[in-house]
Amino acid sequence: MRIPFRGKTRTSRPESQQRSLPKRQRLLKYLKIGGLPVAGGFLLFLLLNWCFPLPDRVEYSTIITDNKGEVIHAFLTHDQQWRMKTELNEISPLLRKTIVEKEDRYFYYHPGINPVAMARAFVKNILRMRRTSGASTITMQVARSLEPKRRTYLNKLIEVFRAFQLEWKYNKDEILQLYLNKVPYGGNIQGVKSASILYFKKNPDHLSLAEITALSIIPNRPSSLVMGKNNDQIIEERNKWLHHWAAEKVFTEKEIADALAEPLTATRGAVPAYIPHLAVKLKKTGAPIIHTTIVLNTQMKLEKLVKDYSRTLALKNIHNAAVIVLDNRTHRLVSYIGSADFHDSTDGGQVNGAAAIRQPGSTLKPLLYGLCIDNGLLTPKMTITDVPVNYEGYAPENYDRKFNGYVTMEYALEHSLNIPAVKSLKALGKEKLIRKLEECDFKQVTKDKRKLGLSMILGGCGATLEEMTGLYSIFSDSGAYVKPIYTLEDTVRAARKILSPAAAFMINETLSKVNRPDFPLNWESTVHLPKIAWKTGTSYGRRDAWSIGYNKRYTVGIWVGNFSGVGIPELSGANVATPLLFTVFNTIDYDDDASWFSQPADCDIRMVCSETGLPPADFCSHLVTDYFIPLVSPAKKCDNQQEVFVSPDEKISYCRICLPATGYKKKWYPVIPPEMKEYYESNRITYQKIPVHNPACEKVFHEGGPVVTFPTAGTEYLINRKDPEPLELRCRVGNDVGKVYWYINDKFYKAGEAGSKQFFVPEEGPVKISCTDDKGRNRNLWIRVKYVDL
């Protein structure tokens, strides 16, 4: 009798599940029996893997490639091996297939060891009582090369464990890559890339079937099969494998026939050693493979050109030169030459002149004037006074030690005048120039920025040819700085605005003029010279000659001099560095007729007074066109003329306070600043003077007082006690001043004509000097005098 179930109602299983239940139970039973050892073994492997990590750190030779990926320089490892890293993309399908077919045809199917092959080898070795067959897979060979040991059964087990570690950590292609990087090829050559470069002078992905097969034979007998010495034996072994693969139909009949017919003439060559200075520089990054942007063909041409040019300078005792070429469209480095001859030990050929810190001379002036344009201080036609100046004891001089009076900004830049540059920097503020140089990665300027003064614009700072060439590339890129790209890995570069497009364009127009004093003498090869803009520079003491030029395509930086720092009288940027600059442009951009820079939208043209470069007033009669930046460039009208009330005989001038009711007339006089009046007086240049002001006038004048130019305020002067020399008194006054009065320690000393020089012998200690003009305007300063026994 069935008793009904009184609990919860059970859902009956489908019939198919009921049938499969015994199978699942059996499977779980089997897993409990066999799975536990497997799981235990796996956990033991993980523990051993943690306790004995895989020694897979491999030191590779640093290799340098050009823009096409060809090896152009390489360095030995610390253990003096040529071990060049083969990248995954260099393992061609042919190379992969050939190596796998020869060394381990089941490589992509086994877990690191081949149990069948190991069992077969074990049986053969036992039966014959000696080692007749090996069973090492590619993974096991990698393990053995990473941790070389004597061939014992214990070490074989360790090798098996390391093989499992490799398979756990890397995929198959990475293991094959490790194998190809570590396989020995005799001597100090390891890896297929090293062998390919040294024996066949090509990258591994360009190897033929015959070459790959020949190389694959050498690791088995690296000491007896030496490429270039045992080529006949290598060919014999190579052909055996080719016939074997033909029988197995691994390759097509045509591929086998071509490989059998291919001769083997390879011998060990030298590793390429181009761009040595750049290679040494880039090696410090630590990367095993550095893909540069160097265009090798251009590099080799320029290396020979620089070497030949330096030989012509040797008679002048000038021995070194450096060249950098940048592609303005991509900002990539095209050529890098650190010295005329890297192997010239006599003249320091291994010194990298492109990275050496040198004085830049006048080469920073284009950037300065561009900043002055952007800050509304100058335009190309605006005038600057080129006359003696003294800034707290710093009195710059021009290259020829002459003065030019009024000059335009573009004239000052074309002629590389020093005094207008210093004046412009004073007006701009050196901090603004330093800030822009920091943005252009000037490392030494950044380091010394607190010590730099006005002299930095004349070369009183440190810069490298790398930095200077990168700086000049901004003029070809609308004033934007992009850090030069040396390697293909540097794909992202942010542009930094240094100048406006308008300012860069104005500088380009000025620097591209050919009729300039810094045009090299006896240069006749300008017929096919592409249009370029360039600037020269010569450092203090004639130790460095610079010439940096650019057009739309390239920026070229040239440095010429001696690494020893010895100054040479004949050394100058114009006559020594610029000929090399022109020759380089003729080589890389011969007869180029590419368009020049076009006027940007933020640049406009206006009429200005030719005497001041300012918008004309009613009295301006000579007008010229000038570039300017709307709403930025000075809009003040020309004020170089003033209307003066004078007596009928033009001997007395009046102001509105002392102006008589009758007996006067109006006349226009030039406004001459004090420094120009002093320049005219000292050079005996006639100029139109404003008559002496009415002596009966009672007006007190406050503006435009005299400026004492010597002695310098706050300076200590040492005077010989036995033979004291007097100090000179010198001042600058306006065009309306006829007489000045000198006071020493508040006591009247002497009166004189404006512009005249007076002398006095001071007392020891602090000395107060006062200068008053004939309008009552006064200027005081203090100096300190010390008497010494000389």
Short mmCIF file of C-alpha atoms in Angstrom, two decimals, residues 410-779:
data_model
loop_
_atom_site.label_atom_id
_atom_site.label_comp_id
_atom_site.label_asym_id
_atom_site.label_seq_id
_atom_site.Cartn_x
_atom_site.Cartn_y
_atom_site.Cartn_z
CA GLU A 410 65.01 96.93 -39.12
CA TYR A 411 68.33 98.70 -39.77
CA ALA A 412 69.48 97.86 -36.26
CA LEU A 413 68.58 94.20 -36.80
CA GLU A 414 70.09 94.02 -40.30
CA HIS A 415 73.35 95.56 -39.06
CA SER A 416 73.22 93.73 -35.72
CA LEU A 417 73.77 96.93 -33.74
CA ASN A 418 74.35 96.31 -30.06
CA ILE A 419 73.29 99.58 -28.43
CA PRO A 420 69.75 99.63 -29.92
CA ALA A 421 69.36 96.02 -28.83
CA VAL A 422 70.35 96.80 -25.24
CA LYS A 423 68.02 99.83 -25.24
CA SER A 424 65.18 97.70 -26.56
CA LEU A 425 65.77 95.05 -23.88
CA LYS A 426 65.80 97.75 -21.22
CA ALA A 427 62.45 99.03 -22.51
CA LEU A 428 60.96 95.53 -22.78
CA GLY A 429 62.32 94.18 -19.51
CA LYS A 430 64.76 91.27 -19.42
CA GLU A 431 62.28 89.17 -17.46
CA LYS A 432 59.99 88.92 -20.49
CA LEU A 433 62.83 87.74 -22.72
CA ILE A 434 63.99 85.22 -20.13
CA ARG A 435 60.44 83.89 -19.76
CA LYS A 436 60.17 83.27 -23.50
CA LEU A 437 63.56 81.57 -23.59
CA GLU A 438 62.44 79.31 -20.76
CA GLU A 439 59.37 78.38 -22.80
CA CYS A 440 61.77 77.45 -25.62
CA ASP A 441 63.64 75.05 -23.30
CA PHE A 442 66.81 77.11 -22.78
CA LYS A 443 68.16 75.16 -19.81
CA GLN A 444 71.20 77.29 -18.96
CA VAL A 445 69.16 80.49 -19.16
CA THR A 446 66.65 78.96 -16.77
CA LYS A 447 69.46 78.01 -14.41
CA ASP A 448 71.11 81.46 -14.53
CA LYS A 449 67.99 83.66 -14.84
CA ARG A 450 68.60 85.47 -11.56
CA LYS A 451 72.13 86.41 -12.61
CA LEU A 452 71.39 87.59 -16.14
CA GLY A 453 71.43 91.27 -17.06
CA LEU A 454 71.12 93.46 -20.13
CA SER A 455 74.28 91.92 -21.60
CA MET A 456 72.39 88.69 -22.29
CA ILE A 457 71.11 90.14 -25.56
CA LEU A 458 74.72 90.46 -26.76
CA GLY A 459 75.63 86.91 -25.80
CA GLY A 460 75.99 87.24 -22.04
CA CYS A 461 74.19 83.94 -21.39
CA GLY A 462 74.57 80.28 -22.22
CA ALA A 463 72.86 78.45 -25.07
CA THR A 464 73.37 75.38 -27.25
CA LEU A 465 73.06 74.98 -31.00
CA GLU A 466 70.16 72.59 -30.34
CA GLU A 467 68.31 75.32 -28.46
CA MET A 468 69.13 78.08 -30.92
CA THR A 469 68.00 76.05 -33.94
CA GLY A 470 64.76 75.14 -32.18
CA LEU A 471 64.21 78.80 -31.33
CA TYR A 472 64.61 79.97 -34.93
CA SER A 473 62.07 77.41 -36.11
CA ILE A 474 59.36 79.61 -34.55
CA PHE A 475 59.79 82.16 -37.34
CA SER A 476 58.74 79.58 -39.92
CA ASP A 477 55.74 78.50 -37.84
CA SER A 478 53.95 81.83 -37.27
CA GLY A 479 55.74 82.41 -33.98
CA ALA A 480 54.80 79.07 -32.37
CA TYR A 481 57.46 76.91 -30.71
CA VAL A 482 57.30 73.15 -31.04
CA LYS A 483 60.10 71.26 -29.35
CA PRO A 484 62.20 69.53 -32.05
CA ILE A 485 61.35 65.85 -32.49
CA TYR A 486 64.41 63.60 -32.34
CA THR A 487 62.73 60.18 -32.25
CA LEU A 488 59.68 58.67 -33.92
CA GLU A 489 58.26 57.82 -30.50
CA ASP A 490 57.82 61.56 -29.81
CA THR A 491 54.49 61.89 -31.56
CA VAL A 492 52.78 64.53 -29.40
CA ARG A 493 54.29 67.99 -29.12
CA ALA A 494 52.30 70.95 -27.79
CA ALA A 495 52.85 74.27 -29.58
CA ARG A 496 53.69 77.27 -27.42
CA LYS A 497 53.02 80.76 -28.68
CA ILE A 498 56.21 82.82 -28.47
CA LEU A 499 55.46 85.55 -31.01
CA SER A 500 52.38 86.64 -32.90
CA PRO A 501 52.21 85.70 -36.60
CA ALA A 502 52.56 89.41 -37.43
CA ALA A 503 55.77 89.83 -35.41
CA ALA A 504 57.26 86.65 -36.90
CA PHE A 505 56.41 87.88 -40.41
CA MET A 506 58.06 91.29 -39.83
CA ILE A 507 61.24 89.61 -38.57
CA ASN A 508 61.20 87.27 -41.60
CA GLU A 509 60.99 90.25 -43.97
CA THR A 510 63.95 91.94 -42.29
CA LEU A 511 66.20 88.87 -42.05
CA SER A 512 65.60 87.78 -45.66
CA LYS A 513 67.19 90.89 -47.19
CA VAL A 514 70.39 90.13 -49.09
CA ASN A 515 72.00 93.58 -49.08
CA ARG A 516 73.33 93.33 -45.56
CA PRO A 517 76.74 93.92 -43.97
CA ASP A 518 76.81 90.35 -42.65
CA PHE A 519 76.59 88.88 -46.15
CA PRO A 520 79.76 86.76 -46.54
CA LEU A 521 82.59 88.19 -48.57
CA ASN A 522 83.49 86.52 -51.87
CA TRP A 523 80.31 84.42 -51.89
CA GLU A 524 79.25 83.82 -55.47
CA SER A 525 77.04 80.75 -55.26
CA THR A 526 73.76 82.58 -54.70
CA VAL A 527 72.35 81.88 -58.17
CA HIS A 528 70.60 78.70 -57.00
CA LEU A 529 70.50 79.52 -53.29
CA PRO A 530 66.89 79.21 -52.07
CA LYS A 531 65.42 82.27 -50.44
CA ILE A 532 66.23 82.16 -46.75
CA ALA A 533 66.23 84.41 -43.73
CA TRP A 534 69.27 84.25 -41.51
CA LYS A 535 71.03 85.89 -38.59
CA THR A 536 74.68 85.76 -37.60
CA GLY A 537 76.37 86.10 -34.27
CA THR A 538 79.91 86.35 -32.91
CA SER A 539 80.62 85.87 -29.21
CA TYR A 540 82.85 88.05 -27.07
CA GLY A 541 86.52 87.35 -27.74
CA ARG A 542 85.67 85.78 -31.14
CA ARG A 543 85.30 82.32 -29.66
CA ASP A 544 82.01 81.36 -31.32
CA ALA A 545 80.67 82.04 -34.80
CA TRP A 546 76.97 81.46 -35.40
CA SER A 547 74.73 81.56 -38.44
CA ILE A 548 71.16 80.31 -38.23
CA GLY A 549 68.86 80.38 -41.22
CA TYR A 550 65.45 79.16 -42.24
CA ASN A 551 62.82 79.08 -44.96
CA LYS A 552 59.47 77.29 -45.18
CA ARG A 553 61.06 73.84 -45.40
CA TYR A 554 64.12 73.85 -43.15
CA THR A 555 65.79 75.54 -40.22
CA VAL A 556 69.58 75.16 -40.22
CA GLY A 557 71.83 76.01 -37.29
CA ILE A 558 75.59 76.45 -37.75
CA TRP A 559 78.26 76.86 -35.08
CA VAL A 560 81.96 77.26 -35.92
CA GLY A 561 84.85 77.70 -33.51
CA ASN A 562 87.23 75.76 -31.30
CA PHE A 563 86.16 73.46 -28.50
CA SER A 564 89.17 74.71 -26.57
CA GLY A 565 87.57 78.16 -26.38
CA VAL A 566 90.52 79.87 -28.04
CA GLY A 567 89.53 83.13 -29.72
CA ILE A 568 90.56 83.65 -33.34
CA PRO A 569 90.76 87.16 -34.90
CA GLU A 570 89.35 85.91 -38.21
CA LEU A 571 86.37 84.19 -36.57
CA SER A 572 83.01 85.83 -37.28
CA GLY A 573 79.51 84.64 -37.95
CA ALA A 574 79.30 86.49 -41.27
CA ASN A 575 82.53 85.34 -42.90
CA VAL A 576 83.05 81.91 -41.31
CA ALA A 577 79.68 80.41 -40.34
CA THR A 578 77.39 81.89 -43.03
CA PRO A 579 79.28 80.39 -46.04
CA LEU A 580 78.71 76.98 -44.48
CA LEU A 581 75.04 77.84 -43.90
CA PHE A 582 74.59 78.78 -47.57
CA THR A 583 76.38 75.62 -48.69
CA VAL A 584 74.12 73.46 -46.52
CA PHE A 585 70.99 75.08 -47.97
CA ASN A 586 72.35 74.60 -51.48
CA THR A 587 72.80 70.92 -50.64
CA ILE A 588 69.45 70.14 -49.02
CA ASP A 589 67.18 72.62 -50.83
CA TYR A 590 68.97 73.35 -54.10
CA ASP A 591 67.31 75.81 -56.47
CA ASP A 592 64.06 75.68 -54.51
CA ASP A 593 61.45 78.15 -55.74
CA ALA A 594 58.91 77.53 -53.01
CA SER A 595 56.71 80.43 -51.99
CA TRP A 596 57.82 82.75 -49.20
CA PHE A 597 55.90 83.57 -46.04
CA SER A 598 52.69 85.49 -46.70
CA GLN A 599 51.45 88.45 -44.71
CA PRO A 600 49.23 87.19 -41.87
CA ALA A 601 45.79 88.54 -41.05
CA ASP A 602 46.95 90.30 -37.87
CA CYS A 603 49.54 92.36 -39.79
CA ASP A 604 48.64 95.53 -41.67
CA ILE A 605 50.42 98.35 -43.53
CA ARG A 606 50.32 102.06 -42.78
CA MET A 607 52.07 105.29 -43.77
CA VAL A 608 54.53 106.64 -41.21
CA CYS A 609 56.99 109.49 -40.86
CA SER A 610 60.37 108.44 -42.22
CA GLU A 611 62.16 110.25 -39.37
CA THR A 612 60.43 108.54 -36.45
CA GLY A 613 58.40 105.62 -37.85
CA LEU A 614 55.29 106.99 -36.12
CA PRO A 615 51.98 107.92 -37.74
CA PRO A 616 52.55 111.27 -39.46
CA ALA A 617 51.62 114.64 -38.01
CA ASP A 618 50.74 117.69 -40.12
CA PHE A 619 54.37 118.81 -40.27
CA CYS A 620 55.71 115.43 -41.56
CA SER A 621 56.71 115.71 -45.22
CA HIS A 622 58.56 112.44 -45.89
CA LEU A 623 56.37 109.34 -45.54
CA VAL A 624 57.13 105.64 -45.97
CA THR A 625 55.09 102.44 -45.61
CA ASP A 626 55.50 100.27 -42.54
CA TYR A 627 54.05 97.06 -41.14
CA PHE A 628 52.14 97.29 -37.87
CA ILE A 629 49.74 95.38 -35.65
CA PRO A 630 46.39 97.17 -35.27
CA LEU A 631 45.51 98.06 -31.67
CA VAL A 632 48.99 96.97 -30.55
CA SER A 633 51.60 99.07 -32.37
CA PRO A 634 52.15 102.68 -31.19
CA ALA A 635 49.37 104.98 -32.40
CA LYS A 636 50.86 108.21 -31.07
CA LYS A 637 51.51 110.72 -33.83
CA CYS A 638 54.98 111.87 -34.74
CA ASP A 639 56.31 114.49 -32.30
CA ASN A 640 59.81 115.14 -33.53
CA GLN A 641 59.05 118.77 -34.25
CA GLN A 642 57.95 121.49 -31.86
CA GLU A 643 56.76 125.01 -32.53
CA VAL A 644 58.78 127.59 -30.57
CA PHE A 645 58.21 131.30 -29.97
CA VAL A 646 61.46 133.14 -30.82
CA SER A 647 62.62 136.71 -31.17
CA PRO A 648 62.80 138.17 -34.67
CA ASP A 649 66.59 137.60 -34.72
CA GLU A 650 66.07 133.98 -33.45
CA LYS A 651 68.47 134.46 -30.51
CA ILE A 652 65.93 134.17 -27.68
CA SER A 653 63.06 131.74 -27.18
CA TYR A 654 59.93 132.38 -25.14
CA CYS A 655 57.42 130.33 -23.26
CA ARG A 656 53.81 131.40 -22.90
CA ILE A 657 54.52 133.02 -19.52
CA CYS A 658 57.27 135.32 -20.77
CA LEU A 659 55.94 135.74 -24.30
CA PRO A 660 55.87 139.48 -25.17
CA ALA A 661 52.77 141.08 -26.63
CA THR A 662 54.62 141.81 -29.84
CA GLY A 663 58.04 141.30 -31.35
CA TYR A 664 58.12 137.51 -31.69
CA LYS A 665 57.53 134.85 -34.31
CA LYS A 666 56.79 131.09 -34.52
CA LYS A 667 59.31 128.58 -35.84
CA TRP A 668 59.49 124.79 -36.01
CA TYR A 669 62.50 123.13 -34.36
CA PRO A 670 63.43 119.44 -34.14
CA VAL A 671 62.90 117.72 -30.80
CA ILE A 672 66.34 116.38 -30.01
CA PRO A 673 66.73 114.14 -26.93
CA PRO A 674 69.72 114.81 -24.64
CA GLU A 675 71.68 111.73 -25.79
CA MET A 676 71.38 112.78 -29.43
CA LYS A 677 72.45 116.34 -28.60
CA GLU A 678 75.53 114.94 -26.88
CA TYR A 679 76.18 112.70 -29.89
CA TYR A 680 75.95 115.67 -32.28
CA GLU A 681 78.22 117.77 -30.10
CA SER A 682 80.89 115.09 -29.66
CA ASN A 683 80.92 114.27 -33.38
CA ARG A 684 80.73 117.93 -34.44
CA ILE A 685 77.53 117.37 -36.35
CA THR A 686 75.56 120.53 -36.96
CA TYR A 687 71.96 120.59 -35.91
CA GLN A 688 69.28 123.20 -35.42
CA LYS A 689 69.36 124.47 -31.84
CA ILE A 690 66.54 126.13 -29.99
CA PRO A 691 67.63 129.66 -28.95
CA VAL A 692 68.42 130.29 -25.29
CA HIS A 693 65.31 130.79 -23.23
CA ASN A 694 64.42 134.30 -22.12
CA PRO A 695 66.70 135.00 -19.15
CA ALA A 696 64.07 137.30 -17.64
CA CYS A 697 61.50 134.49 -17.48
CA GLU A 698 60.36 133.59 -13.96
CA LYS A 699 58.82 130.19 -14.82
CA VAL A 700 60.11 127.19 -12.87
CA PHE A 701 60.73 124.16 -15.12
CA HIS A 702 60.38 120.66 -13.70
CA GLU A 703 60.61 118.22 -16.59
CA GLY A 704 63.54 117.40 -18.82
CA GLY A 705 66.33 118.03 -16.30
CA PRO A 706 69.97 117.18 -16.99
CA VAL A 707 71.14 113.57 -16.88
CA VAL A 708 74.61 113.02 -15.39
CA THR A 709 76.32 110.37 -17.49
CA PHE A 710 79.64 110.44 -15.64
CA PRO A 711 80.52 109.69 -12.92
CA THR A 712 78.08 106.83 -12.39
CA ALA A 713 75.79 107.02 -9.39
CA GLY A 714 76.58 104.63 -6.54
CA THR A 715 80.03 103.71 -7.88
CA GLU A 716 83.24 103.58 -5.85
CA TYR A 717 86.28 105.11 -7.57
CA LEU A 718 89.85 104.25 -6.62
CA ILE A 719 92.36 107.07 -7.08
CA ASN A 720 96.14 106.87 -6.89
CA ARG A 721 97.25 108.72 -3.80
CA LYS A 722 100.63 109.67 -5.30
CA ASP A 723 99.36 110.79 -8.66
CA PRO A 724 95.61 111.53 -8.45
CA GLU A 725 93.79 111.78 -11.75
CA PRO A 726 90.74 114.06 -11.96
CA LEU A 727 87.27 112.67 -12.57
CA GLU A 728 85.30 113.84 -15.57
CA LEU A 729 81.93 115.56 -15.20
CA ARG A 730 79.58 114.92 -18.09
CA CYS A 731 75.83 115.36 -18.58
CA ARG A 732 73.08 115.27 -21.17
CA VAL A 733 70.61 118.11 -21.58
CA GLY A 734 67.74 118.99 -23.86
CA ASN A 735 67.87 121.02 -27.04
CA ASP A 736 66.59 124.06 -25.17
CA VAL A 737 69.50 124.21 -22.69
CA GLY A 738 72.54 126.36 -23.31
CA LYS A 739 74.42 126.27 -20.01
CA VAL A 740 74.88 123.95 -17.01
CA TYR A 741 76.19 124.54 -13.47
CA TRP A 742 78.12 121.95 -11.42
CA TYR A 743 78.10 121.66 -7.61
CA ILE A 744 80.35 119.44 -5.47
CA ASN A 745 79.06 118.63 -1.98
CA ASP A 746 76.53 121.48 -2.34
CA LYS A 747 79.25 124.02 -3.18
CA PHE A 748 79.38 125.70 -6.58
CA TYR A 749 82.25 124.33 -8.65
CA LYS A 750 82.05 125.47 -12.28
CA ALA A 751 79.72 126.51 -15.09
CA GLY A 752 80.04 125.52 -18.72
CA GLU A 753 78.34 125.24 -22.07
CA ALA A 754 75.86 122.43 -22.53
CA GLY A 755 77.74 119.38 -23.76
CA SER A 756 81.13 120.58 -22.49
CA LYS A 757 83.25 118.37 -20.21
CA GLN A 758 84.58 119.46 -16.81
CA PHE A 759 87.12 117.77 -14.53
CA PHE A 760 87.68 117.82 -10.76
CA VAL A 761 89.78 116.06 -8.12
CA PRO A 762 87.41 114.75 -5.44
CA GLU A 763 88.00 114.38 -1.74
CA GLU A 764 88.10 110.93 -0.13
CA GLY A 765 84.81 109.57 1.13
CA PRO A 766 81.24 110.11 -0.06
CA VAL A 767 80.88 112.84 -2.67
CA LYS A 768 77.65 114.54 -3.73
CA ILE A 769 77.54 115.84 -7.31
CA SER A 770 74.80 118.17 -8.54
CA CYS A 771 74.09 119.45 -12.04
CA THR A 772 71.70 122.34 -12.76
CA ASP A 773 70.72 123.66 -16.17
CA ASP A 774 69.91 127.25 -17.11
CA LYS A 775 66.21 126.60 -16.49
CA GLY A 776 66.77 125.66 -12.87
CA ARG A 777 66.26 121.94 -13.30
CA ASN A 778 68.59 119.91 -11.09
CA ARG A 779 69.93 116.33 -10.81
#
